[in-house]
Amino acid sequence: MQESFRVSSSCLSRFSGIFFVLLLVMAQPLWAENRDLTGNLISSGSDSLNTLMRAWAVLFKQDNPEINIQIHAGGSSTAAVALAQSTAHLGPMSRTMNPAERRRFEQLHGYTPTAIPVAIEALAVFVHRHNPLNTIAWQQLEPLFSAEPLCSEQEKIRYWHQLGVRGDLGARLITSYGRNTASGTYGFLKSHLLCGADFRADLHELPGAAAVIQAVALSPSGIGIAGKQHATASVKELPFNGEQTAAESGLQRMLYVYVNSHPEHGIAAKEQAFLRMILSEPGQQLVAQYGYVPLPAEQRKLALGALDGP
Amino acid sequence: MMLSSFTGRQWIDRIARWCVSAVGYSVMLALAMIFIFLLLQVAPLFSKASITPLAKEDTVASSFRLLGSVVDDAENSTRQAQHALKLHRPVDFVLSTADTLFLLERDGRYRWLSHQGTDSRRLLSSGQLDIAEITAATMSPTGQTLLVASVDGRIHPYTLLHQELIAMQPIATSGTQIQQLLVQASTRSVVSLDDSDTIRLFHIASGRELAHYHWDKHPNSLMQLSEDEQYLQLTAGTMRQVVKLHNPHPEASWRQLVRPVHYEGRRSADYVWQSSTVSDNTEAKLSLVPLTIGTLKAAWYAMLFATPLAIFAAAYTAFFAPVSWRYRIKAVMEVLESLPTVILGFLAAFLLAPWLELHLLLFLGSLIIVPVTIMLGSCGWFYWRKKQQYGTDQPSWWLVLLSLLTGVVLTTMLVSNAETYLFHGDFLSWLANRGIDYQQRNSLIIGIAMGIAVIPTIFSLTDEAIYHVPTSLTQGVIALGASRWQALSTLILPVAAPGILAACLLGLGRALGETMILLMATGNTPLLGFDPFQGMRTLTATLAIEAPEASLESAHFRVLVLAALLLMILTFVVNTLVTLLRQRLRHRYLQL
């Protein structure tokens, strides 16, 4: 397209060059209808999905070089707001939308947003690499992170000796690191780990999972929850002792991409193609490559079914 | 001819003046508009809730179904419960949720059972409520809150925590006996129907009456809440009336914003900022107190660090140092001022904070030892000079540097020994054993990082104020035999005081409005109190973090705007004070 423009502008006078550009601009809608995978694809949402979204975007660009993909990662809550206000096409979220967010979307559009599961993330508990602790009980997590344990009947855990640490560290306050309120991790943990209770007021809220790992790496008295795939050598992952299975599944969560699916027209072509790429074999290989868990086959089939629309 | 050229110039002059004043006025107008916009955004937060009757012909939208079956369900479960528990006589109030059953007698005796499935029931606890006679009772659908109306017309909320009933603040009503209570779960409110046939809507945690509605003389009426909790149906015999409950922002009122509130699921009343609700089962807790205290605390520690350093530095450059030095130092200060705060925040979070956690004692020790060594060094210098009869002029910079270095080395040596012998090898656990908890990202870090950001502001203004004290005054005092220090402390500082105060206030304004350092170097923990070893969450950082996630028109969003307004007023007041003080200073210098 640029090639032809250069040729024509060299032939014609400056005025007709402008005229030609105008013609092109006016012809744009017609031309766009034939090849719909152009223009912008804006994604706004989860930080947990950020690296994956970027990897997928690169993969998608290989097949659709004309498309311009922008990815903002401000946390899952920003996805709900952006999708409702139509400032984004894709809303990656690391939790499901809550009723209030769904209501907001329904108010503005008249129908519910569609969630497409894309990957599974396993969260884990991390401490400083010099921490003497080697395991942690699943039941200790709620009293540790909660302002007031609702489900667990244990006392609040605030000091390291309550976790069985002796020596100098035992007397120290546990510095807890977690994600900011806008994140899906925060929402997921609040509803699944804390039974809806508040996080302790001295939870350090950080803007990303990598920031949590980094903060724990620098803090000898720190503990944090973040996605397993972010782990580095300077932190120690604490496996759960006791009821392994319950704990493992308790910290595993589905990651979604929310889209605006019109009840009659279905999902727009650009979003449709992007999501199909995510659910394709190479898309799911990227999931495994980045340390997340790919979707099981039947879930993938279900998700692809949801893409076809009603 | 002369006249026309004169009018031409006059016109140009006039147009220029108009343009300039138009620009000036539009700036002021823009400021006023921002202020008004913020006010308009906040105002609906305090709009009244209302209960409005629907006309007979108005039908409620089809998606909405009045729950007629609730009453039947309750009766059913009552019968079931009585059957299952083999009760000999009926229980007065049977309150059931998905997995609990609460049996309550009029005299306050209660039994609390958990039921999984239909048959397996387990007694969780039983006891006696501290209420003489109960006229009505209800439970929130989540089973977290029990509400009981006593005979004096008060409503007593209880939060159910494990096997305990924790009494919350009683809600005072008009004093008329209450017949029926219903919980509007989505807004954490309770609707009461009393003997005078008045419906009242209260917010449970704050005990605030939101709205009331009088239904004309229909004794023995009954209330039912619609499925979406927006409508209330009143029935008395064959009479029927539907009212709409409009309750937009129950979670925000002055009381909740500035007073301690006892929320459900907590043991006591507290100032809580937990704006994220995640699901409908949790309530947004929007107390501005922790955020305001966070802002003031951060500013306080920054000022504590910056003020003495900046004022002494300014006194040195403006009064003691040679003029060439003054320009060099001022240039360095300007570079410091132009340093982006995000860099300071980054350095504070990832270098200073971990370093300080490892070397806290060294830092605290050097705060005492270094100034002492510098002072001792200067004293020694004067003593030596006097003995040699050289006269006592100012010590040169290398002496200051030498004593500074000596101080640092001395501290390092002392501290490593002190930590081993006095504090059992680890200062932080020694502190922890004495009840002082240390968090890595704390007020000290903020004091230093934000102090560095604030120092140039205070320094420049103080320097100007001191430098511009009329030279006639200084020369006069020195001619009368005062030393330089005497001149500074007795004459210059008092004369320049309004200017120095203005400088400090300007620094304070900067500290109150600072965002990036706080966002990065604090843990954004909404804590109360002025503990130097704990973090904070400030108004500015909260705005930066939460503005993108708050949906427009929600109470959360409006409270954030209120926080912005509060911040704007704070900085506006501080900056106005600065301007007034500087005017006064200028006036004073003109008089002298």
Short mmCIF file of N, CA, C and O in Angstrom, two decimals, chain A residues 93-205:
data_model
loop_
_atom_site.label_atom_id
_atom_site.label_comp_id
_atom_site.label_asym_id
_atom_site.label_seq_id
_atom_site.Cartn_x
_atom_site.Cartn_y
_atom_site.Cartn_z
N MET A 93 -8.05 -11.64 32.93
CA MET A 93 -8.31 -11.58 34.37
C MET A 93 -7.84 -12.86 35.03
O MET A 93 -8.00 -13.94 34.49
N SER A 94 -7.27 -12.72 36.23
CA SER A 94 -6.81 -13.90 36.93
C SER A 94 -7.84 -14.34 37.97
O SER A 94 -7.52 -15.06 38.90
N ARG A 95 -9.06 -13.88 37.83
CA ARG A 95 -10.17 -14.35 38.66
C ARG A 95 -11.42 -14.15 37.82
O ARG A 95 -11.36 -13.52 36.77
N THR A 96 -12.54 -14.66 38.31
CA THR A 96 -13.78 -14.39 37.58
C THR A 96 -14.29 -13.01 37.98
O THR A 96 -13.95 -12.49 39.04
N MET A 97 -15.10 -12.43 37.11
CA MET A 97 -15.66 -11.11 37.43
C MET A 97 -16.59 -11.26 38.62
O MET A 97 -17.32 -12.25 38.74
N ASN A 98 -16.59 -10.27 39.50
CA ASN A 98 -17.52 -10.34 40.62
C ASN A 98 -18.87 -9.76 40.19
O ASN A 98 -18.98 -9.09 39.17
N PRO A 99 -19.93 -10.04 40.97
CA PRO A 99 -21.27 -9.62 40.56
C PRO A 99 -21.37 -8.12 40.26
O PRO A 99 -22.04 -7.73 39.30
N ALA A 100 -20.70 -7.32 41.04
CA ALA A 100 -20.79 -5.87 40.85
C ALA A 100 -20.22 -5.49 39.49
O ALA A 100 -20.79 -4.67 38.77
N GLU A 101 -19.09 -6.11 39.13
CA GLU A 101 -18.46 -5.82 37.84
C GLU A 101 -19.34 -6.29 36.69
O GLU A 101 -19.47 -5.61 35.67
N ARG A 102 -19.94 -7.48 36.88
CA ARG A 102 -20.83 -8.00 35.83
C ARG A 102 -22.04 -7.09 35.66
O ARG A 102 -22.44 -6.79 34.54
N ARG A 103 -22.61 -6.63 36.79
CA ARG A 103 -23.77 -5.73 36.73
C ARG A 103 -23.43 -4.47 35.97
O ARG A 103 -24.20 -3.99 35.15
N ARG A 104 -22.24 -3.94 36.23
CA ARG A 104 -21.80 -2.72 35.58
C ARG A 104 -21.74 -2.92 34.05
O ARG A 104 -22.19 -2.08 33.29
N PHE A 105 -21.20 -4.06 33.64
CA PHE A 105 -21.11 -4.37 32.22
C PHE A 105 -22.51 -4.50 31.62
O PHE A 105 -22.80 -3.96 30.55
N GLU A 106 -23.38 -5.20 32.34
CA GLU A 106 -24.74 -5.41 31.85
C GLU A 106 -25.49 -4.10 31.70
O GLU A 106 -26.22 -3.89 30.74
N GLN A 107 -25.29 -3.21 32.65
CA GLN A 107 -25.94 -1.89 32.59
C GLN A 107 -25.59 -1.17 31.30
O GLN A 107 -26.42 -0.55 30.67
N LEU A 108 -24.31 -1.27 30.90
CA LEU A 108 -23.85 -0.51 29.75
C LEU A 108 -24.09 -1.22 28.42
O LEU A 108 -24.21 -0.58 27.39
N HIS A 109 -24.13 -2.56 28.43
CA HIS A 109 -24.22 -3.28 27.17
C HIS A 109 -25.51 -4.07 27.03
O HIS A 109 -25.90 -4.41 25.92
N GLY A 110 -26.14 -4.42 28.13
CA GLY A 110 -27.38 -5.17 28.04
C GLY A 110 -27.21 -6.68 28.02
O GLY A 110 -28.18 -7.41 27.93
N TYR A 111 -25.98 -7.15 28.06
CA TYR A 111 -25.73 -8.59 28.14
C TYR A 111 -24.47 -8.84 28.95
O TYR A 111 -23.72 -7.91 29.24
N THR A 112 -24.24 -10.12 29.31
CA THR A 112 -23.09 -10.42 30.17
C THR A 112 -21.82 -10.58 29.34
O THR A 112 -21.89 -11.01 28.18
N PRO A 113 -20.67 -10.25 29.92
CA PRO A 113 -19.40 -10.49 29.22
C PRO A 113 -19.10 -11.99 29.20
O PRO A 113 -19.61 -12.74 30.02
N THR A 114 -18.27 -12.41 28.26
CA THR A 114 -17.95 -13.83 28.12
C THR A 114 -16.54 -14.10 28.63
O THR A 114 -15.60 -13.39 28.27
N ALA A 115 -16.41 -15.13 29.47
CA ALA A 115 -15.09 -15.49 30.00
C ALA A 115 -14.56 -16.69 29.23
O ALA A 115 -15.25 -17.69 29.09
N ILE A 116 -13.35 -16.58 28.70
CA ILE A 116 -12.71 -17.71 28.02
C ILE A 116 -11.51 -18.13 28.87
O ILE A 116 -10.57 -17.36 29.03
N PRO A 117 -11.53 -19.33 29.43
CA PRO A 117 -10.35 -19.78 30.19
C PRO A 117 -9.18 -19.98 29.24
O PRO A 117 -9.36 -20.49 28.13
N VAL A 118 -7.99 -19.55 29.66
CA VAL A 118 -6.85 -19.62 28.76
C VAL A 118 -5.67 -20.40 29.34
O VAL A 118 -4.87 -20.96 28.60
N ALA A 119 -5.54 -20.42 30.65
CA ALA A 119 -4.42 -21.14 31.27
C ALA A 119 -4.71 -21.33 32.75
O ALA A 119 -5.68 -20.79 33.27
N ILE A 120 -3.86 -22.10 33.38
CA ILE A 120 -4.00 -22.31 34.83
C ILE A 120 -2.70 -21.85 35.49
O ILE A 120 -1.61 -22.13 34.98
N GLU A 121 -2.84 -21.11 36.58
CA GLU A 121 -1.64 -20.66 37.29
C GLU A 121 -1.62 -21.27 38.68
O GLU A 121 -2.64 -21.30 39.36
N ALA A 122 -0.46 -21.75 39.08
CA ALA A 122 -0.31 -22.27 40.44
C ALA A 122 0.40 -21.21 41.28
O ALA A 122 1.48 -20.76 40.92
N LEU A 123 -0.25 -20.80 42.36
CA LEU A 123 0.39 -19.85 43.27
C LEU A 123 1.19 -20.63 44.30
O LEU A 123 0.91 -21.79 44.57
N ALA A 124 2.18 -19.99 44.87
CA ALA A 124 2.98 -20.65 45.90
C ALA A 124 3.40 -19.63 46.94
O ALA A 124 3.37 -18.43 46.70
N VAL A 125 3.80 -20.15 48.09
CA VAL A 125 4.26 -19.29 49.18
C VAL A 125 5.78 -19.25 49.15
O VAL A 125 6.43 -20.28 49.04
N PHE A 126 6.31 -18.03 49.24
CA PHE A 126 7.76 -17.87 49.16
C PHE A 126 8.31 -17.17 50.40
O PHE A 126 7.65 -16.30 50.95
N VAL A 127 9.52 -17.58 50.80
CA VAL A 127 10.23 -16.87 51.86
C VAL A 127 11.65 -16.56 51.39
O VAL A 127 12.08 -17.03 50.33
N HIS A 128 12.36 -15.78 52.19
CA HIS A 128 13.75 -15.43 51.89
C HIS A 128 14.59 -16.71 51.87
O HIS A 128 14.30 -17.65 52.59
N ARG A 129 15.62 -16.73 51.04
CA ARG A 129 16.38 -17.97 50.87
C ARG A 129 17.09 -18.43 52.14
O ARG A 129 17.39 -19.60 52.30
N HIS A 130 17.35 -17.51 53.08
CA HIS A 130 18.01 -17.89 54.33
C HIS A 130 17.04 -18.28 55.42
O HIS A 130 17.43 -18.54 56.54
N ASN A 131 15.75 -18.26 55.11
CA ASN A 131 14.75 -18.59 56.12
C ASN A 131 14.86 -20.07 56.50
O ASN A 131 14.91 -20.93 55.61
N PRO A 132 14.90 -20.38 57.81
CA PRO A 132 15.06 -21.79 58.20
C PRO A 132 13.81 -22.65 57.91
O PRO A 132 13.90 -23.87 57.91
N LEU A 133 12.69 -22.02 57.67
CA LEU A 133 11.45 -22.76 57.44
C LEU A 133 11.53 -23.53 56.12
O LEU A 133 12.00 -22.99 55.12
N ASN A 134 11.05 -24.79 56.12
CA ASN A 134 11.10 -25.56 54.88
C ASN A 134 9.72 -25.92 54.34
O ASN A 134 9.57 -26.14 53.14
N THR A 135 8.76 -26.02 55.22
CA THR A 135 7.40 -26.30 54.75
C THR A 135 6.43 -25.42 55.54
O THR A 135 6.77 -24.83 56.57
N ILE A 136 5.21 -25.36 55.05
CA ILE A 136 4.18 -24.62 55.76
C ILE A 136 2.88 -25.40 55.62
O ILE A 136 2.68 -26.11 54.63
N ALA A 137 2.03 -25.33 56.65
CA ALA A 137 0.75 -26.04 56.56
C ALA A 137 -0.25 -25.14 55.85
O ALA A 137 -0.27 -23.93 56.05
N TRP A 138 -1.07 -25.73 55.05
CA TRP A 138 -2.12 -25.01 54.33
C TRP A 138 -3.01 -24.25 55.33
O TRP A 138 -3.40 -23.12 55.09
N GLN A 139 -3.26 -24.88 56.48
CA GLN A 139 -4.16 -24.28 57.47
C GLN A 139 -3.55 -23.04 58.12
O GLN A 139 -4.26 -22.27 58.76
N GLN A 140 -2.24 -22.88 57.98
CA GLN A 140 -1.60 -21.72 58.61
C GLN A 140 -1.73 -20.46 57.77
O GLN A 140 -1.52 -19.36 58.26
N LEU A 141 -2.09 -20.64 56.51
CA LEU A 141 -2.09 -19.48 55.61
C LEU A 141 -3.18 -18.47 55.96
O LEU A 141 -2.96 -17.26 55.93
N GLU A 142 -4.38 -18.96 56.28
CA GLU A 142 -5.45 -18.00 56.57
C GLU A 142 -5.13 -17.16 57.80
O GLU A 142 -5.19 -15.93 57.73
N PRO A 143 -4.75 -17.80 58.95
CA PRO A 143 -4.41 -16.95 60.11
C PRO A 143 -3.23 -16.03 59.86
O PRO A 143 -3.10 -15.00 60.49
N LEU A 144 -2.38 -16.42 58.91
CA LEU A 144 -1.19 -15.62 58.63
C LEU A 144 -1.54 -14.36 57.85
O LEU A 144 -1.02 -13.29 58.12
N PHE A 145 -2.42 -14.49 56.87
CA PHE A 145 -2.68 -13.36 55.99
C PHE A 145 -3.95 -12.59 56.33
O PHE A 145 -4.17 -11.51 55.82
N SER A 146 -4.79 -13.18 57.19
CA SER A 146 -6.10 -12.57 57.43
C SER A 146 -6.06 -11.54 58.56
O SER A 146 -5.31 -11.69 59.51
N ALA A 147 -6.89 -10.50 58.43
CA ALA A 147 -7.03 -9.54 59.52
C ALA A 147 -7.78 -10.19 60.67
O ALA A 147 -7.53 -9.90 61.84
N GLU A 148 -8.71 -11.08 60.35
CA GLU A 148 -9.50 -11.78 61.36
C GLU A 148 -9.94 -13.09 60.73
O GLU A 148 -10.81 -13.09 59.86
N PRO A 149 -9.29 -14.23 61.12
CA PRO A 149 -9.63 -15.48 60.45
C PRO A 149 -11.10 -15.83 60.61
O PRO A 149 -11.61 -15.85 61.73
N LEU A 150 -11.78 -16.08 59.49
CA LEU A 150 -13.21 -16.41 59.55
C LEU A 150 -13.43 -17.91 59.50
O LEU A 150 -14.24 -18.44 60.24
N CYS A 151 -12.72 -18.59 58.61
CA CYS A 151 -12.95 -20.03 58.44
C CYS A 151 -12.10 -20.82 59.42
O CYS A 151 -12.56 -21.75 60.05
N SER A 152 -10.84 -20.42 59.53
CA SER A 152 -9.95 -21.16 60.42
C SER A 152 -10.21 -20.73 61.86
O SER A 152 -10.52 -19.58 62.14
N GLU A 153 -10.09 -21.69 62.77
CA GLU A 153 -10.32 -21.35 64.18
C GLU A 153 -9.01 -21.11 64.91
O GLU A 153 -9.00 -20.96 66.13
N GLN A 154 -7.91 -21.08 64.15
CA GLN A 154 -6.62 -20.82 64.78
C GLN A 154 -6.47 -19.35 65.16
O GLN A 154 -7.16 -18.50 64.64
N GLU A 155 -5.52 -19.12 66.06
CA GLU A 155 -5.17 -17.74 66.42
C GLU A 155 -4.49 -17.07 65.23
O GLU A 155 -3.94 -17.74 64.36
N LYS A 156 -4.52 -15.75 65.22
CA LYS A 156 -3.81 -15.01 64.19
C LYS A 156 -2.31 -15.31 64.28
O LYS A 156 -1.77 -15.43 65.38
N ILE A 157 -1.65 -15.45 63.15
CA ILE A 157 -0.19 -15.68 63.14
C ILE A 157 0.48 -14.39 62.70
O ILE A 157 0.23 -13.90 61.61
N ARG A 158 1.31 -13.84 63.57
CA ARG A 158 1.98 -12.58 63.25
C ARG A 158 3.50 -12.66 63.41
O ARG A 158 4.22 -11.85 62.86
N TYR A 159 3.98 -13.63 64.24
CA TYR A 159 5.42 -13.71 64.50
C TYR A 159 5.96 -15.05 64.01
O TYR A 159 5.23 -16.04 63.95
N TRP A 160 7.24 -15.05 63.66
CA TRP A 160 7.83 -16.25 63.08
C TRP A 160 7.82 -17.43 64.03
O TRP A 160 7.71 -18.57 63.60
N HIS A 161 7.92 -17.18 65.35
CA HIS A 161 7.95 -18.32 66.27
C HIS A 161 6.62 -19.08 66.24
O HIS A 161 6.56 -20.27 66.53
N GLN A 162 5.55 -18.39 65.81
CA GLN A 162 4.26 -19.08 65.70
C GLN A 162 4.26 -20.10 64.56
O GLN A 162 3.40 -20.97 64.51
N LEU A 163 5.21 -19.95 63.64
CA LEU A 163 5.35 -20.93 62.56
C LEU A 163 6.43 -21.95 62.92
O LEU A 163 6.79 -22.78 62.10
N GLY A 164 6.97 -21.86 64.13
CA GLY A 164 7.96 -22.82 64.58
C GLY A 164 9.39 -22.44 64.28
O GLY A 164 10.27 -23.29 64.32
N VAL A 165 9.63 -21.17 63.99
CA VAL A 165 11.01 -20.74 63.73
C VAL A 165 11.66 -20.36 65.05
O VAL A 165 11.07 -19.65 65.86
N ARG A 166 12.87 -20.85 65.27
CA ARG A 166 13.60 -20.50 66.50
C ARG A 166 14.67 -19.47 66.18
O ARG A 166 14.87 -19.12 65.02
N GLY A 167 15.35 -19.03 67.21
CA GLY A 167 16.49 -18.13 67.01
C GLY A 167 16.05 -16.68 66.83
O GLY A 167 14.95 -16.31 67.22
N ASP A 168 16.95 -15.92 66.22
CA ASP A 168 16.72 -14.48 66.09
C ASP A 168 15.44 -14.16 65.32
O ASP A 168 14.71 -13.26 65.66
N LEU A 169 15.20 -14.93 64.27
CA LEU A 169 14.05 -14.63 63.42
C LEU A 169 12.74 -14.88 64.15
O LEU A 169 11.74 -14.19 63.91
N GLY A 170 12.74 -15.84 65.08
CA GLY A 170 11.53 -16.22 65.78
C GLY A 170 10.79 -15.06 66.42
O GLY A 170 9.56 -15.00 66.40
N ALA A 171 11.53 -14.12 66.97
CA ALA A 171 10.90 -13.00 67.66
C ALA A 171 10.36 -11.95 66.70
O ALA A 171 9.55 -11.11 67.07
N ARG A 172 10.83 -12.01 65.46
CA ARG A 172 10.50 -10.95 64.51
C ARG A 172 9.09 -11.06 63.96
O ARG A 172 8.53 -12.15 63.85
N LEU A 173 8.54 -9.90 63.61
CA LEU A 173 7.24 -9.83 62.96
C LEU A 173 7.35 -10.40 61.55
O LEU A 173 8.35 -10.18 60.88
N ILE A 174 6.34 -11.13 61.13
CA ILE A 174 6.32 -11.62 59.75
C ILE A 174 5.92 -10.47 58.85
O ILE A 174 4.84 -9.90 59.00
N THR A 175 6.79 -10.11 57.93
CA THR A 175 6.43 -9.06 56.96
C THR A 175 5.79 -9.76 55.76
O THR A 175 6.43 -10.58 55.12
N SER A 176 4.54 -9.44 55.51
CA SER A 176 3.83 -10.16 54.46
C SER A 176 3.76 -9.33 53.19
O SER A 176 3.50 -8.13 53.24
N TYR A 177 4.02 -9.99 52.07
CA TYR A 177 3.98 -9.31 50.78
C TYR A 177 2.90 -9.96 49.92
O TYR A 177 2.81 -11.17 49.85
N GLY A 178 2.10 -9.13 49.29
CA GLY A 178 1.06 -9.65 48.41
C GLY A 178 0.82 -8.67 47.29
O GLY A 178 1.60 -7.75 47.07
N ARG A 179 -0.27 -8.89 46.58
CA ARG A 179 -0.55 -8.05 45.43
C ARG A 179 -1.49 -6.91 45.81
O ARG A 179 -2.14 -6.93 46.84
N ASN A 180 -1.53 -5.91 44.94
CA ASN A 180 -2.40 -4.75 45.16
C ASN A 180 -3.87 -5.11 44.95
O ASN A 180 -4.18 -6.13 44.36
N THR A 181 -4.74 -4.26 45.45
CA THR A 181 -6.17 -4.58 45.45
C THR A 181 -6.74 -4.77 44.06
O THR A 181 -7.71 -5.49 43.89
N ALA A 182 -6.16 -4.11 43.05
CA ALA A 182 -6.72 -4.22 41.70
C ALA A 182 -6.45 -5.58 41.09
O ALA A 182 -7.07 -5.94 40.10
N SER A 183 -5.54 -6.35 41.69
CA SER A 183 -5.12 -7.58 41.04
C SER A 183 -6.12 -8.71 41.29
O SER A 183 -6.83 -8.74 42.29
N GLY A 184 -6.11 -9.67 40.36
CA GLY A 184 -6.96 -10.84 40.52
C GLY A 184 -6.43 -11.74 41.63
O GLY A 184 -7.21 -12.42 42.30
N THR A 185 -5.10 -11.74 41.81
CA THR A 185 -4.52 -12.54 42.88
C THR A 185 -5.10 -12.13 44.22
O THR A 185 -5.46 -12.98 45.03
N TYR A 186 -5.19 -10.82 44.42
CA TYR A 186 -5.75 -10.29 45.67
C TYR A 186 -7.18 -10.80 45.85
O TYR A 186 -7.54 -11.32 46.90
N GLY A 187 -7.98 -10.64 44.78
CA GLY A 187 -9.38 -11.06 44.87
C GLY A 187 -9.51 -12.55 45.06
O GLY A 187 -10.30 -13.01 45.88
N PHE A 188 -8.69 -13.31 44.33
CA PHE A 188 -8.75 -14.77 44.42
C PHE A 188 -8.41 -15.23 45.84
O PHE A 188 -9.13 -16.03 46.43
N LEU A 189 -7.34 -14.69 46.38
CA LEU A 189 -6.92 -15.11 47.72
C LEU A 189 -7.93 -14.66 48.77
O LEU A 189 -8.22 -15.37 49.72
N LYS A 190 -8.48 -13.47 48.56
CA LYS A 190 -9.44 -12.96 49.53
C LYS A 190 -10.67 -13.87 49.61
O LYS A 190 -11.16 -14.17 50.68
N SER A 191 -11.14 -14.34 48.46
CA SER A 191 -12.34 -15.16 48.52
C SER A 191 -12.02 -16.64 48.77
O SER A 191 -12.80 -17.33 49.41
N HIS A 192 -10.87 -17.14 48.29
CA HIS A 192 -10.60 -18.57 48.44
C HIS A 192 -9.77 -18.91 49.67
O HIS A 192 -9.89 -19.99 50.21
N LEU A 193 -8.90 -18.00 50.06
CA LEU A 193 -8.03 -18.31 51.21
C LEU A 193 -8.58 -17.70 52.49
O LEU A 193 -8.55 -18.31 53.55
N LEU A 194 -9.12 -16.49 52.39
CA LEU A 194 -9.52 -15.77 53.60
C LEU A 194 -11.02 -15.82 53.86
O LEU A 194 -11.51 -15.15 54.75
N CYS A 195 -11.76 -16.58 53.08
CA CYS A 195 -13.21 -16.69 53.26
C CYS A 195 -13.89 -15.33 53.16
O CYS A 195 -14.89 -15.07 53.85
N GLY A 196 -13.34 -14.45 52.38
CA GLY A 196 -13.98 -13.14 52.20
C GLY A 196 -13.56 -12.12 53.24
O GLY A 196 -13.95 -10.95 53.14
N ALA A 197 -12.76 -12.52 54.22
CA ALA A 197 -12.30 -11.54 55.23
C ALA A 197 -11.24 -10.64 54.62
O ALA A 197 -10.75 -10.88 53.53
N ASP A 198 -10.89 -9.60 55.34
CA ASP A 198 -9.89 -8.67 54.84
C ASP A 198 -8.49 -9.22 55.05
O ASP A 198 -8.24 -9.99 55.97
N PHE A 199 -7.57 -8.77 54.21
CA PHE A 199 -6.16 -9.04 54.44
C PHE A 199 -5.71 -8.25 55.66
O PHE A 199 -6.30 -7.22 55.99
N ARG A 200 -4.67 -8.72 56.34
CA ARG A 200 -4.12 -7.95 57.45
C ARG A 200 -3.71 -6.57 56.95
O ARG A 200 -3.25 -6.42 55.81
N ALA A 201 -3.88 -5.59 57.82
CA ALA A 201 -3.66 -4.20 57.38
C ALA A 201 -2.21 -3.96 57.00
O ALA A 201 -1.93 -3.08 56.20
N ASP A 202 -1.26 -4.76 57.56
CA ASP A 202 0.14 -4.51 57.22
C ASP A 202 0.63 -5.38 56.08
O ASP A 202 1.83 -5.59 55.94
N LEU A 203 -0.29 -5.87 55.25
CA LEU A 203 0.13 -6.57 54.03
C LEU A 203 0.73 -5.55 53.07
O LEU A 203 0.10 -4.55 52.75
N HIS A 204 1.96 -5.83 52.63
CA HIS A 204 2.58 -4.91 51.68
C HIS A 204 2.02 -5.18 50.30
O HIS A 204 2.17 -6.29 49.78
N GLU A 205 1.36 -4.20 49.73
CA GLU A 205 0.73 -4.39 48.43
C GLU A 205 1.68 -3.96 47.32
O GLU A 205 2.08 -2.81 47.26
#
